[in-house]
Coordinates of C-alpha atoms and ligand atoms in Angstrom, one line a residue:
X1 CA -107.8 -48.8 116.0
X2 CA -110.1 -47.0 113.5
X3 CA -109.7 -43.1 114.4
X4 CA -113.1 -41.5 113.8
X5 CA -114.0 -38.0 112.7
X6 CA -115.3 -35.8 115.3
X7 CA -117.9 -33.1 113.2
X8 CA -119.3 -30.7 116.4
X9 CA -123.0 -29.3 115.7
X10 CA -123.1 -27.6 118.6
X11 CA -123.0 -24.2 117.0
X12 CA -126.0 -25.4 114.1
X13 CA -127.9 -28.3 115.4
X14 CA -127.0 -27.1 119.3
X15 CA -128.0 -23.4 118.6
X16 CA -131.8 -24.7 117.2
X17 CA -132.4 -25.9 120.8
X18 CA -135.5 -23.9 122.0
X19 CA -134.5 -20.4 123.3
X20 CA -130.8 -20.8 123.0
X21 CA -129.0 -17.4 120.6
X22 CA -125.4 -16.7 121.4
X23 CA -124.3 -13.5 119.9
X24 CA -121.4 -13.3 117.4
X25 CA -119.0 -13.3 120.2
X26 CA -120.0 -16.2 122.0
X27 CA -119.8 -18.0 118.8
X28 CA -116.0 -17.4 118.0
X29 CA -115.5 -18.4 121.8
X30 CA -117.0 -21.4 121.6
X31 CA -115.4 -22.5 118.3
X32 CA -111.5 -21.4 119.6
X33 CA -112.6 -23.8 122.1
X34 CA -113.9 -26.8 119.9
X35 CA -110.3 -25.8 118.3
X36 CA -109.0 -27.0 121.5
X37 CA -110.6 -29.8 122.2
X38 CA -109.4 -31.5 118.1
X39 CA -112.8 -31.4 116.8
X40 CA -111.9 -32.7 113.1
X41 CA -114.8 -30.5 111.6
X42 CA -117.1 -27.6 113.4
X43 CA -120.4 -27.0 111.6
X44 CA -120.8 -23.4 112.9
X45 CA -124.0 -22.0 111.1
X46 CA -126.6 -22.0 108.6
X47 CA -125.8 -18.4 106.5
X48 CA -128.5 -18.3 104.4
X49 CA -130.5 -18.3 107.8
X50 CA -130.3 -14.5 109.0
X51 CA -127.3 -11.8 108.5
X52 CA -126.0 -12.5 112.1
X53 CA -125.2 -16.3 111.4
X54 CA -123.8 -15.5 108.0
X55 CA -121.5 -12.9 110.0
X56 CA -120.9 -15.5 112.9
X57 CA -119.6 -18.3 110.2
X58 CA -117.6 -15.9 108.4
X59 CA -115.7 -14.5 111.5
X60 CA -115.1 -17.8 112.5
X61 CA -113.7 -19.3 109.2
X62 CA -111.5 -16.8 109.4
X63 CA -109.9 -17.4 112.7
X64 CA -110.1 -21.2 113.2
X65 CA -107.2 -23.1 111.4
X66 CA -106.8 -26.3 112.3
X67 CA -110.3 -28.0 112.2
X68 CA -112.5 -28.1 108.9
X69 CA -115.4 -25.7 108.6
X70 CA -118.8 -26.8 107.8
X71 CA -121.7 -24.0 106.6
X72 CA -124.9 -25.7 106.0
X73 CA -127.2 -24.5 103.0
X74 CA -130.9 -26.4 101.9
X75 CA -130.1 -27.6 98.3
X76 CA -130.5 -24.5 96.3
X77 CA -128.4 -22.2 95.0
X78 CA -128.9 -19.0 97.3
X79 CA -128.3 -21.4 100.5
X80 CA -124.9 -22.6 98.8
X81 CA -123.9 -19.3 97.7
X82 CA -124.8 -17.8 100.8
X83 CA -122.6 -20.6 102.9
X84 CA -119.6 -20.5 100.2
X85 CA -119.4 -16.6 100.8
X86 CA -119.2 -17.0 104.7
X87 CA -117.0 -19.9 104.5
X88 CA -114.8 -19.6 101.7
X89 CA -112.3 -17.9 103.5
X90 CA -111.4 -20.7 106.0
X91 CA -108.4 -22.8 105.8
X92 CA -110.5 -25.8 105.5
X93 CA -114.3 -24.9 104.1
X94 CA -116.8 -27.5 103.9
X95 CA -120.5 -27.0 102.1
X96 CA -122.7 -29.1 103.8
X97 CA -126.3 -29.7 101.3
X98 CA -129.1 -31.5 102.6
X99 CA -132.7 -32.8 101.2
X100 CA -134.9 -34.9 102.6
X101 CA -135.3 -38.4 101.4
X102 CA -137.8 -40.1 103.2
X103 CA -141.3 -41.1 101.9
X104 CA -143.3 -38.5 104.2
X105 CA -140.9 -35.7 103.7
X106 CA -140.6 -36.1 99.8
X107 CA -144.4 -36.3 99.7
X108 CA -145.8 -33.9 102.3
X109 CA -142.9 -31.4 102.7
X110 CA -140.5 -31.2 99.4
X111 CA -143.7 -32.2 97.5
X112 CA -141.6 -33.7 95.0
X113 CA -141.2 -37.0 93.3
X114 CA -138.1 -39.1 94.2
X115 CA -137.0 -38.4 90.8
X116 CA -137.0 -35.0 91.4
X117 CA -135.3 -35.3 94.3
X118 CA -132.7 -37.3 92.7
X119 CA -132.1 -34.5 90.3
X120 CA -132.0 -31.7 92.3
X121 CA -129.6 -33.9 95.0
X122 CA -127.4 -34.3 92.2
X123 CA -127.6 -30.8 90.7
X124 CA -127.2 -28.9 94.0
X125 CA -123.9 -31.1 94.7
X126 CA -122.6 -30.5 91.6
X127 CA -123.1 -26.6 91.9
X128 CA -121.9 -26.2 95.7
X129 CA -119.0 -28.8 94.3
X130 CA -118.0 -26.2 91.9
X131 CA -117.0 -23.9 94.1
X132 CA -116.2 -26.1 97.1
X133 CA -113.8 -29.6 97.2
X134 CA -114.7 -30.7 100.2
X135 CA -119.1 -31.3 100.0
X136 CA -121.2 -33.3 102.7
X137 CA -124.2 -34.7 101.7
X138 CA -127.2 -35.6 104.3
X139 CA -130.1 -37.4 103.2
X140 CA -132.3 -35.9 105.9
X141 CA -134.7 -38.2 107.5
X142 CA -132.8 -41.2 106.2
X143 CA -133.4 -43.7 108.9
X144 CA -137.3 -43.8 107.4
X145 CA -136.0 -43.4 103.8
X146 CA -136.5 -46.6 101.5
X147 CA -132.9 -48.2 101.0
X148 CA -133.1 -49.3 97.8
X149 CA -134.1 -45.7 97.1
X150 CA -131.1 -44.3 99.8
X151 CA -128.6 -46.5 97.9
X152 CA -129.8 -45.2 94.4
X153 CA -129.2 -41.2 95.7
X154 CA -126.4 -41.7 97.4
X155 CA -124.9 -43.0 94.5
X156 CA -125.3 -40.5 92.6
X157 CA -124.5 -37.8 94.5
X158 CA -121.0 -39.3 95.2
X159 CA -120.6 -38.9 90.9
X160 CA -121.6 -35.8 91.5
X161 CA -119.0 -35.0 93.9
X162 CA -119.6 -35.2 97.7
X163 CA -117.1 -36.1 99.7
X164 CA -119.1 -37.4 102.9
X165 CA -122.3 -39.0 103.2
X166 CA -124.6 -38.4 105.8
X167 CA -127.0 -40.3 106.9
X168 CA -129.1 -38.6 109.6
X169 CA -131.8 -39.5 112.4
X170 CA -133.5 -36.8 112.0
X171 CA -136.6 -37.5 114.7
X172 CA -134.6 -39.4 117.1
X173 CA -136.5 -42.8 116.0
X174 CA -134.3 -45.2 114.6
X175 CA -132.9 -48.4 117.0
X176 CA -129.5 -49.3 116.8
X177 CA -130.0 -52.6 115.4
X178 CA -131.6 -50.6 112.4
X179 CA -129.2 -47.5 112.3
X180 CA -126.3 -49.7 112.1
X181 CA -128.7 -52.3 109.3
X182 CA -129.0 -49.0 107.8
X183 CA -125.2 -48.5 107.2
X184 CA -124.5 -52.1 106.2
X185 CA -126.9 -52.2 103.8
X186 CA -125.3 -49.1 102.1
X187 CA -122.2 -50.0 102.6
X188 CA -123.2 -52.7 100.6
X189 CA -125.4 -51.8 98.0
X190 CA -123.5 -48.7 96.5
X191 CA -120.6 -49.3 95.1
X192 CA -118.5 -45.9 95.2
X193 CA -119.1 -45.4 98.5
X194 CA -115.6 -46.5 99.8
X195 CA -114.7 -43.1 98.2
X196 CA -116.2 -41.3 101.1
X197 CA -116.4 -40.6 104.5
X198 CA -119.7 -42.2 105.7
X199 CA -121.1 -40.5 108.5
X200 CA -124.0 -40.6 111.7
X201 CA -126.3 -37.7 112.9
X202 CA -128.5 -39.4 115.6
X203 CA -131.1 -37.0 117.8
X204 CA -132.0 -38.1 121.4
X205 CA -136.0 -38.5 121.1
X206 CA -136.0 -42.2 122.3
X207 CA -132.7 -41.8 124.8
X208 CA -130.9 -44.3 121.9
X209 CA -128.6 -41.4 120.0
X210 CA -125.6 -42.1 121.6
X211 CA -126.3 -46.1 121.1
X212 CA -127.2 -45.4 117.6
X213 CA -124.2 -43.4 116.6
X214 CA -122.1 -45.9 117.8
X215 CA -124.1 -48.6 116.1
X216 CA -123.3 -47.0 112.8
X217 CA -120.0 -46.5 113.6
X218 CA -119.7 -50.4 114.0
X219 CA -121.2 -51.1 110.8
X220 CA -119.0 -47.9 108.6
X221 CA -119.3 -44.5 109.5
X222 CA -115.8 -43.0 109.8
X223 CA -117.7 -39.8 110.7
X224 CA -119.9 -38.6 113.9
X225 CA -121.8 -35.6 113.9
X226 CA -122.9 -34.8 117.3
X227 CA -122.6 -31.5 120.5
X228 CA -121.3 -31.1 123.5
X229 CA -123.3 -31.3 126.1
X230 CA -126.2 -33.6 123.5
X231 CA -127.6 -30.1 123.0
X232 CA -129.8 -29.7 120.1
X233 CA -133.5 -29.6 118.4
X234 CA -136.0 -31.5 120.9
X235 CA -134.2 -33.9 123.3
X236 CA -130.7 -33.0 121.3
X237 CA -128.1 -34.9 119.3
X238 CA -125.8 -37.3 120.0
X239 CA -123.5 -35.6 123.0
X240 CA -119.8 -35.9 121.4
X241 CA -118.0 -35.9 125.0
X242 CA -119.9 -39.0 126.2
X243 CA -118.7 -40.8 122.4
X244 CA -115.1 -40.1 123.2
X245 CA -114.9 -41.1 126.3
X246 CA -116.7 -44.5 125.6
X247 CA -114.1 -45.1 123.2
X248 CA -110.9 -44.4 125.3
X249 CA -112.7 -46.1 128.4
X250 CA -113.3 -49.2 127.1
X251 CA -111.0 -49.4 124.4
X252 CA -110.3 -53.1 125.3
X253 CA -113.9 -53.5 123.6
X254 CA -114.5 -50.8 121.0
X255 CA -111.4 -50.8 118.2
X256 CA -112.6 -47.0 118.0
X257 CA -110.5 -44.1 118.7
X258 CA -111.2 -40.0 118.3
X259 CA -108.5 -37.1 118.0
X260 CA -110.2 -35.6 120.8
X261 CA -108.0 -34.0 123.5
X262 CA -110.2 -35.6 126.3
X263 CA -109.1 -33.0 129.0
X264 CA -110.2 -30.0 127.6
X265 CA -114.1 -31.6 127.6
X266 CA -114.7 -30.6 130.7
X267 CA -114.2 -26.7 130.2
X268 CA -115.9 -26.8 126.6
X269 CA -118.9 -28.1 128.2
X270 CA -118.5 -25.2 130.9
X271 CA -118.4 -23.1 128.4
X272 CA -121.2 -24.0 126.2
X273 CA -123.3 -24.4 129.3
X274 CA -122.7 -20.7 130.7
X275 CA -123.0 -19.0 127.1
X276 CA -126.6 -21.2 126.1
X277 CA -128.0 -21.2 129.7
X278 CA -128.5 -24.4 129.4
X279 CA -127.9 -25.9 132.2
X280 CA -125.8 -29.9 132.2
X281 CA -128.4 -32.0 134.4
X282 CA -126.0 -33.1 137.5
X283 CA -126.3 -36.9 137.0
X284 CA -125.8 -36.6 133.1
X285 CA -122.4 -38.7 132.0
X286 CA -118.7 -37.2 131.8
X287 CA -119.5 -33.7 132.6
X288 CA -122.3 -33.5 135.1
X289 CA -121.7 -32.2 138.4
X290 CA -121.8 -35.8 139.8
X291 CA -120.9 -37.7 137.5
X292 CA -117.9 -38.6 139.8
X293 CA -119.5 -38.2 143.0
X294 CA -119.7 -41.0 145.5
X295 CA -122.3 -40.2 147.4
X296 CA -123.4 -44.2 149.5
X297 CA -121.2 -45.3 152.9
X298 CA -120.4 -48.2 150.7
X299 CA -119.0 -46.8 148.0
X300 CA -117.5 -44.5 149.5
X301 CA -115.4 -46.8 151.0
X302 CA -114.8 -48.7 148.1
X303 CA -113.0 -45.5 146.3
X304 CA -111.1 -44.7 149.4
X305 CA -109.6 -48.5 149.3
X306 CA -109.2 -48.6 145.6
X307 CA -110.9 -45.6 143.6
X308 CA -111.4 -48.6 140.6
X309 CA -114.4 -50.6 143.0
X310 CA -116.3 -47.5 141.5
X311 CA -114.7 -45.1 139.5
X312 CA -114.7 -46.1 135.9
X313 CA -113.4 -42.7 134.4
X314 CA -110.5 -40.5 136.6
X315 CA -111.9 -36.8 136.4
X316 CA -108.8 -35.6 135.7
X317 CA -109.0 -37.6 132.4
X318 CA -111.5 -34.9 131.0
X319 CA -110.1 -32.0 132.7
X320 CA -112.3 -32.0 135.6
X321 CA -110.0 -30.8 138.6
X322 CA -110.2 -29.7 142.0
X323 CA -110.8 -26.1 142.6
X324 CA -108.1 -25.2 144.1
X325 CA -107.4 -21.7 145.4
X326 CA -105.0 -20.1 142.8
X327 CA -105.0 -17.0 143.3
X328 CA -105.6 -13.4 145.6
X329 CA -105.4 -10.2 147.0
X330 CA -101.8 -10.1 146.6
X331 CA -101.4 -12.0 143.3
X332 CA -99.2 -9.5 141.1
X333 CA -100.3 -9.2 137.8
X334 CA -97.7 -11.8 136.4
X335 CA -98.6 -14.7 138.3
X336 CA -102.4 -13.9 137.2
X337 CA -101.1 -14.0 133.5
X338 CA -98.9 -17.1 134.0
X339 CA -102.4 -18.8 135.6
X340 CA -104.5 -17.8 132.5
X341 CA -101.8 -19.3 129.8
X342 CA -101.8 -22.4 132.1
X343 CA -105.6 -22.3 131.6
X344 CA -105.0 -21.9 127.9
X345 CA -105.7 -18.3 127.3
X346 CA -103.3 -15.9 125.6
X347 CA -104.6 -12.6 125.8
X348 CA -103.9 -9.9 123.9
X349 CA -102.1 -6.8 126.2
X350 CA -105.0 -4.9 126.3
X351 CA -107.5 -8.0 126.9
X352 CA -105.3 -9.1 129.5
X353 CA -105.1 -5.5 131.3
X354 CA -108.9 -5.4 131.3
X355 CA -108.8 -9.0 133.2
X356 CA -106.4 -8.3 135.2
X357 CA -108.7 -5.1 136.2
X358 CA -111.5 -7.5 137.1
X359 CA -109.8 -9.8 138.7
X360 CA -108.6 -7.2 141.2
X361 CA -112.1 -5.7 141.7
X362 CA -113.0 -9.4 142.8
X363 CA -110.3 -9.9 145.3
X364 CA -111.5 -6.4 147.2
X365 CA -114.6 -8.4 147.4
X366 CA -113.6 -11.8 147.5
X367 CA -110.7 -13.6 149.1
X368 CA -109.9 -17.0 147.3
X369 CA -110.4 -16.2 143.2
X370 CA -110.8 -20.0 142.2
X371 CA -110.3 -21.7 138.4
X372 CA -113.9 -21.1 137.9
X373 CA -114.2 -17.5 139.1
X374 CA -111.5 -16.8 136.5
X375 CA -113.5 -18.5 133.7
X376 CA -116.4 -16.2 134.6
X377 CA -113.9 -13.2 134.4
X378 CA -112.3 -14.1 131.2
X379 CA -115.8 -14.9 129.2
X380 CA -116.7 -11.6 130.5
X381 CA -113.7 -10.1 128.8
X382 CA -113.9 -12.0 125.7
X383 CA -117.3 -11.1 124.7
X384 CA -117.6 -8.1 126.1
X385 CA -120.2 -6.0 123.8
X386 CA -120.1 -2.9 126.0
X387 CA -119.7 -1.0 123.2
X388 CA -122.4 -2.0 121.2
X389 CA -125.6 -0.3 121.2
X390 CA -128.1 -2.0 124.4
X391 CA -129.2 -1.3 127.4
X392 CA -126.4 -0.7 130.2
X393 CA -126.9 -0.6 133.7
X394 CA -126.2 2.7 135.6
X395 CA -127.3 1.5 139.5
X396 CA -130.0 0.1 141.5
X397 CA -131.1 -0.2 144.6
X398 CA -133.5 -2.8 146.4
X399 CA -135.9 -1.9 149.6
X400 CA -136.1 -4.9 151.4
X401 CA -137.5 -5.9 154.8
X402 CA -140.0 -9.0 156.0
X403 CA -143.0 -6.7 156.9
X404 CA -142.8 -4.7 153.7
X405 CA -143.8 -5.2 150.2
X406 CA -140.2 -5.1 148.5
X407 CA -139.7 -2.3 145.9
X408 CA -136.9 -1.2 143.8
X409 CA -135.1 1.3 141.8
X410 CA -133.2 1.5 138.6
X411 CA -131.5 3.5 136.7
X412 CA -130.6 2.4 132.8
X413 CA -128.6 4.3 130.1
X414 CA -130.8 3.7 126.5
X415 CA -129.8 1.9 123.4
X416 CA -129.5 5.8 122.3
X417 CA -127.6 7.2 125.4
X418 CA -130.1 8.7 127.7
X419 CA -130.4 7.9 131.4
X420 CA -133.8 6.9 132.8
X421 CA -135.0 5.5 136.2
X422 CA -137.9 4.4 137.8
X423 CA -138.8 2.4 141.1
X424 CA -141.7 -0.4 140.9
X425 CA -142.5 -3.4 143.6
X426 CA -143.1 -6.8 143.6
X427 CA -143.5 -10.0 145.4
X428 CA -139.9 -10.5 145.8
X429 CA -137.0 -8.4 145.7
X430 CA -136.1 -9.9 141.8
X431 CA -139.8 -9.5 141.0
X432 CA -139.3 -6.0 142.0
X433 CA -136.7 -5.5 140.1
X434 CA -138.0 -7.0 136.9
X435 CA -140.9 -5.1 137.1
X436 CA -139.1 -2.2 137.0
X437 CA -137.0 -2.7 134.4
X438 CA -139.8 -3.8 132.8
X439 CA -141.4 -0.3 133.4
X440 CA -138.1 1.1 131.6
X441 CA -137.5 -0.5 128.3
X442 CA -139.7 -0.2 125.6
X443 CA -139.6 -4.1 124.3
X444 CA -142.4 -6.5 125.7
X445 CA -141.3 -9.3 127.8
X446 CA -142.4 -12.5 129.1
X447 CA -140.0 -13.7 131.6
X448 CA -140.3 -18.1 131.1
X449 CA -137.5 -19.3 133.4
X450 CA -134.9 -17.7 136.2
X451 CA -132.3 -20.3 137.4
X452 CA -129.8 -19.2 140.0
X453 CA -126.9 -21.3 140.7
X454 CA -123.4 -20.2 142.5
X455 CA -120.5 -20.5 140.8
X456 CA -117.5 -22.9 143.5
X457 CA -118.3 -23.0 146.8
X458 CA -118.5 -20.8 149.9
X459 CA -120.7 -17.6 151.4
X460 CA -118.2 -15.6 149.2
X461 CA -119.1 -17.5 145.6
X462 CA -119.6 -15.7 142.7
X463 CA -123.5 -16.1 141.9
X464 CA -124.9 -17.1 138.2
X465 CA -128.3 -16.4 137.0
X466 CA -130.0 -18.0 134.1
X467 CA -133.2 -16.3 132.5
X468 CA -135.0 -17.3 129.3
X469 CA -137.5 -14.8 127.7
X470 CA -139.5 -13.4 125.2
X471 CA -138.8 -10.0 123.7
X472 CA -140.5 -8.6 121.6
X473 CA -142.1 -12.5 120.5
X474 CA -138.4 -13.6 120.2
X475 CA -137.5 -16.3 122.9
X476 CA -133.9 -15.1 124.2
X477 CA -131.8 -16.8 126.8
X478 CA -129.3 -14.4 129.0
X479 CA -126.5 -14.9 132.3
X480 CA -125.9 -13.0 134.8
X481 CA -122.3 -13.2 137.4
X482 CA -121.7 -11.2 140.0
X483 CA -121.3 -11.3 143.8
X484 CA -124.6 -10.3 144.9
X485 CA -127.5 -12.8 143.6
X486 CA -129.8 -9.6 142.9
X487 CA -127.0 -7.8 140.9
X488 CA -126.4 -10.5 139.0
X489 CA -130.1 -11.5 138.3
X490 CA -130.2 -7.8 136.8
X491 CA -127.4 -8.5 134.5
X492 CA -128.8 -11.9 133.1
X493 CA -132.1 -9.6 132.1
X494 CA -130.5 -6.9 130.5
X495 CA -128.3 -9.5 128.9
X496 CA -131.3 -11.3 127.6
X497 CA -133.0 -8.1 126.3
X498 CA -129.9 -6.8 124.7
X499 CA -129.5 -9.9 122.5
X500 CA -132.2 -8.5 120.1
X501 CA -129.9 -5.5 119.2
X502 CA -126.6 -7.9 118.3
X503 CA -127.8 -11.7 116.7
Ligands
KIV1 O1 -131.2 -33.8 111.8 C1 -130.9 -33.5 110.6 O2 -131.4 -34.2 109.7 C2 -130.1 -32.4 110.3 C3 -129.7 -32.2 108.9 C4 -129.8 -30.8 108.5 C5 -128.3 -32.7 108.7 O3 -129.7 -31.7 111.2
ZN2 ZN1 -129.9 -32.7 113.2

């Protein structure tokens, strides 16, 4: 068995899908988790991009120790300085340059000759190489790059001092009969290149990144690069969980293994679902809602006489379990905390307090406090920005009945302190709301999607609200939890709108 790096995009290539921002906080959740899960490498942000990722990447290299930390910077020296600075505090920092080597891009976008790409290739290695050991190349757009060409650059840049090569489908096009050709033919033709790591990048435009990963894996890469979840630019990258799993599952076929602690999947991609808002389609593999449903007669039976005349993957094998009831209204406040460090959560005394103070608000209102119900709880907790300049709310309430035009009332506290209400109507009891919020804050918005989902099951389930938005021409995504479907589609707009005072 061949044990290939895992190198998670989900916090650079995952965080460019359209209207997905997760504050600083969500961030450094999201990588302790990847932490978890044995990612070998976390690509966390693009510093030279705005001040909030270069403060995101920072934080994070300096809490995550085990896995290797990736910046990425366009090869020039103000993107390389600006990554070294955020990263070079990390246990493991990793300068990740890239430049386009494709026909089209050199031409049309770079407007530069390949020998000038060759040169500044080589030159920006060498400078991010100075202050960094461990340096990835990508050769973006590779896939339609020129081999002969490909093999040429790559060369060189390995003199130069990377210490991976990447070789990215950039526009999801590439088959995997001609990804893995691709690798081959390198593999082949340059002849340092068993002095690096040799890695994929494959986006989902043509449904094949997955296929074409692996493809490359079969012909050399000892390195993925993919998300959870396949989020990502356009129809996303490669989705890591599903690359695992195919490994362990049918190991009797692929010599391939990951470091990947498979049962922690599951509550990364809950994770990285709740804090993007975007939502895992229910049929998509390993981690949607059915991927182990059996819905027909047929197979139904099948399971109950042998679970293997259907089941290919046990949930329990990525951490999916059954929600039991753990915990309630008489739960002491050690049992909560022994429940959280079996869910993997050490809390600091005062965090912990705080959740503890949550959880017993829910119990007055709700009677079985499930695994999930306590995940909602302790993101909460974690990224709690309460103190941070935004918009808070003070209370609302909603006039509803079938004959009459709904219309509500709310009061906010300001980014600056001040209370201010107002009462508006609308078609619906949310619409009323909205609008009067709306009324209220002084940014413009265009409200482009509400999703409401509920969160385990039962009349007494917590409910979760998805919105995406512009503010102010910025498209912002925000959630919402709470018991009551209106209060919590309050608290995904305000949590939309106050992302423009902390990314
Ligand atoms: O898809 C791509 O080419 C990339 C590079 C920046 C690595 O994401
Ligand atoms: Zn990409």
């Amino acid at each position: 068995m061949t044990q290939i790096k895992i190198f998670d995009t989900t916090l650079r290539d995952g965080e460019q899908s359209p209207g997905v921002n997760l504050n600083q906080l969500e961030k450094l959740e999201i990588a302790k988790q990847l932490e978890r899960l044995g990612v070998d490498v976390m690509e966390v942000g693009f510093p030279a991009s705005s001040q909030g990722d270069f403060d995101a990447v920072k934080k994070i290299a300096e809490t995550i120790k085990s896995s290797t930390i990736a910046a990425l910077a366009r090869a020039n020296k103000l993107d390389i300085d600006r990554a070294w600075e955020a990263i070079k505090n990390a246990a493991k920092p990793r300068i990740h340059v890239f430049i386009a080597t494709s026909p089209i891009h050199m031409k049309d976008k770079l407007r530069k000759t390949p020998k000038e790409v060759i040169d500044i290739a080589v030159n920006m290695v060498k400078y991010a190489k100075s202050k960094c050991q461990d340096v990835e190349w990508s050769a973006e757009d590779a896939s339609r790059s020129e081999l002969p060409f490909l093999a040429t650059i790559i060369e060189k840049v390995i003199d130069a001092g990377a210490t991976v090569i990447n070789l990215p489908d950039t526009v999801g096009y590439t088959t995997p009969k001609e990804y893995g050709d691709m690798f081959k033919y390198i593999k082949e033709h340059v002849p340092n290149i068993d002095q690096v790591d040799l890695s994929t990048h494959c986006h989902d435009d043509l449904g094949m990144a997955l296929a074409n990963s692996i493809a490359g894996v079969q012909n050399g890469a000892t390195q993925v690069e993919g998300t959870i979840n396949g989020i990502g630019e356009r129809a996303g990258n490669a989705a890591l969980e599903e690359l695992a799993v195919a490994f362990e599952i049918r190991k009797n076929f692929y010599p391939f293994t990951t470091q990947l602690t498979l049962k922690e999947i599951k509550r990364t991609s809950d994770l990285i679902s709740k804090f993007t808002g975007m939502m895992v389609p229910g049929n998509k593999a390993i981690v949607g809602r059915n991927a182990f449903a059996h819905e027909s007669g047929i197979h139904q039976d099948g399971v109950l006489k042998n679970a293997q005349t259907y089941e290919i993957i046990t949930p329990a094998l990525v951490g999916v379990q059954n929600n039991d009831l753990v915990l309630g209204k008489h739960s002491g406040r050690h049992a909560f905390k022994d429940k959280l460090q079996k869910l993997g959560y050490n809390l600091t005394d005062q965090k912990l307090s705080e959740a503890f103070d949550a959880f017993k608000q829910l119990t007055d209102r709700k009677k079985e406090v499930t695994d999930d119900d306590l995940f909602v709880i302790l993101m909460d907790i974690q990224t709690d920005v309460s103190n941070r300049k935004q918009y808070q709310l003070r209370s609302f309430q909603v006039d509803y009945d079938s004959e009459q035009t709904p219309s509500a009332t709310v009061s906010l506290i300001t980014p600056d302190g001040k209370e201010i209400s107002n009462k508006h109507s609308g078609a619906g009891s949310v619409e009323a709301l909205y609008n009067t919020i709306e009324s209220l804050i002084e940014e413009d918005i265009l409200l482009t999607d509400f999703t409401l989902s509920s969160i385990g099951r039962g009349k007494d389930a917590l409910a979760e609200v998805h919105v995406s938005m512009e503010v102010d021409g910025r498209t912002v995504s925000g959630r919402g939890t709470a018991q009551d479907v209106l209060e919590a589609a309050v608290y995904a707009f305000l949590n939309a709108v106050n992302r423009i005072f902390i990314t």
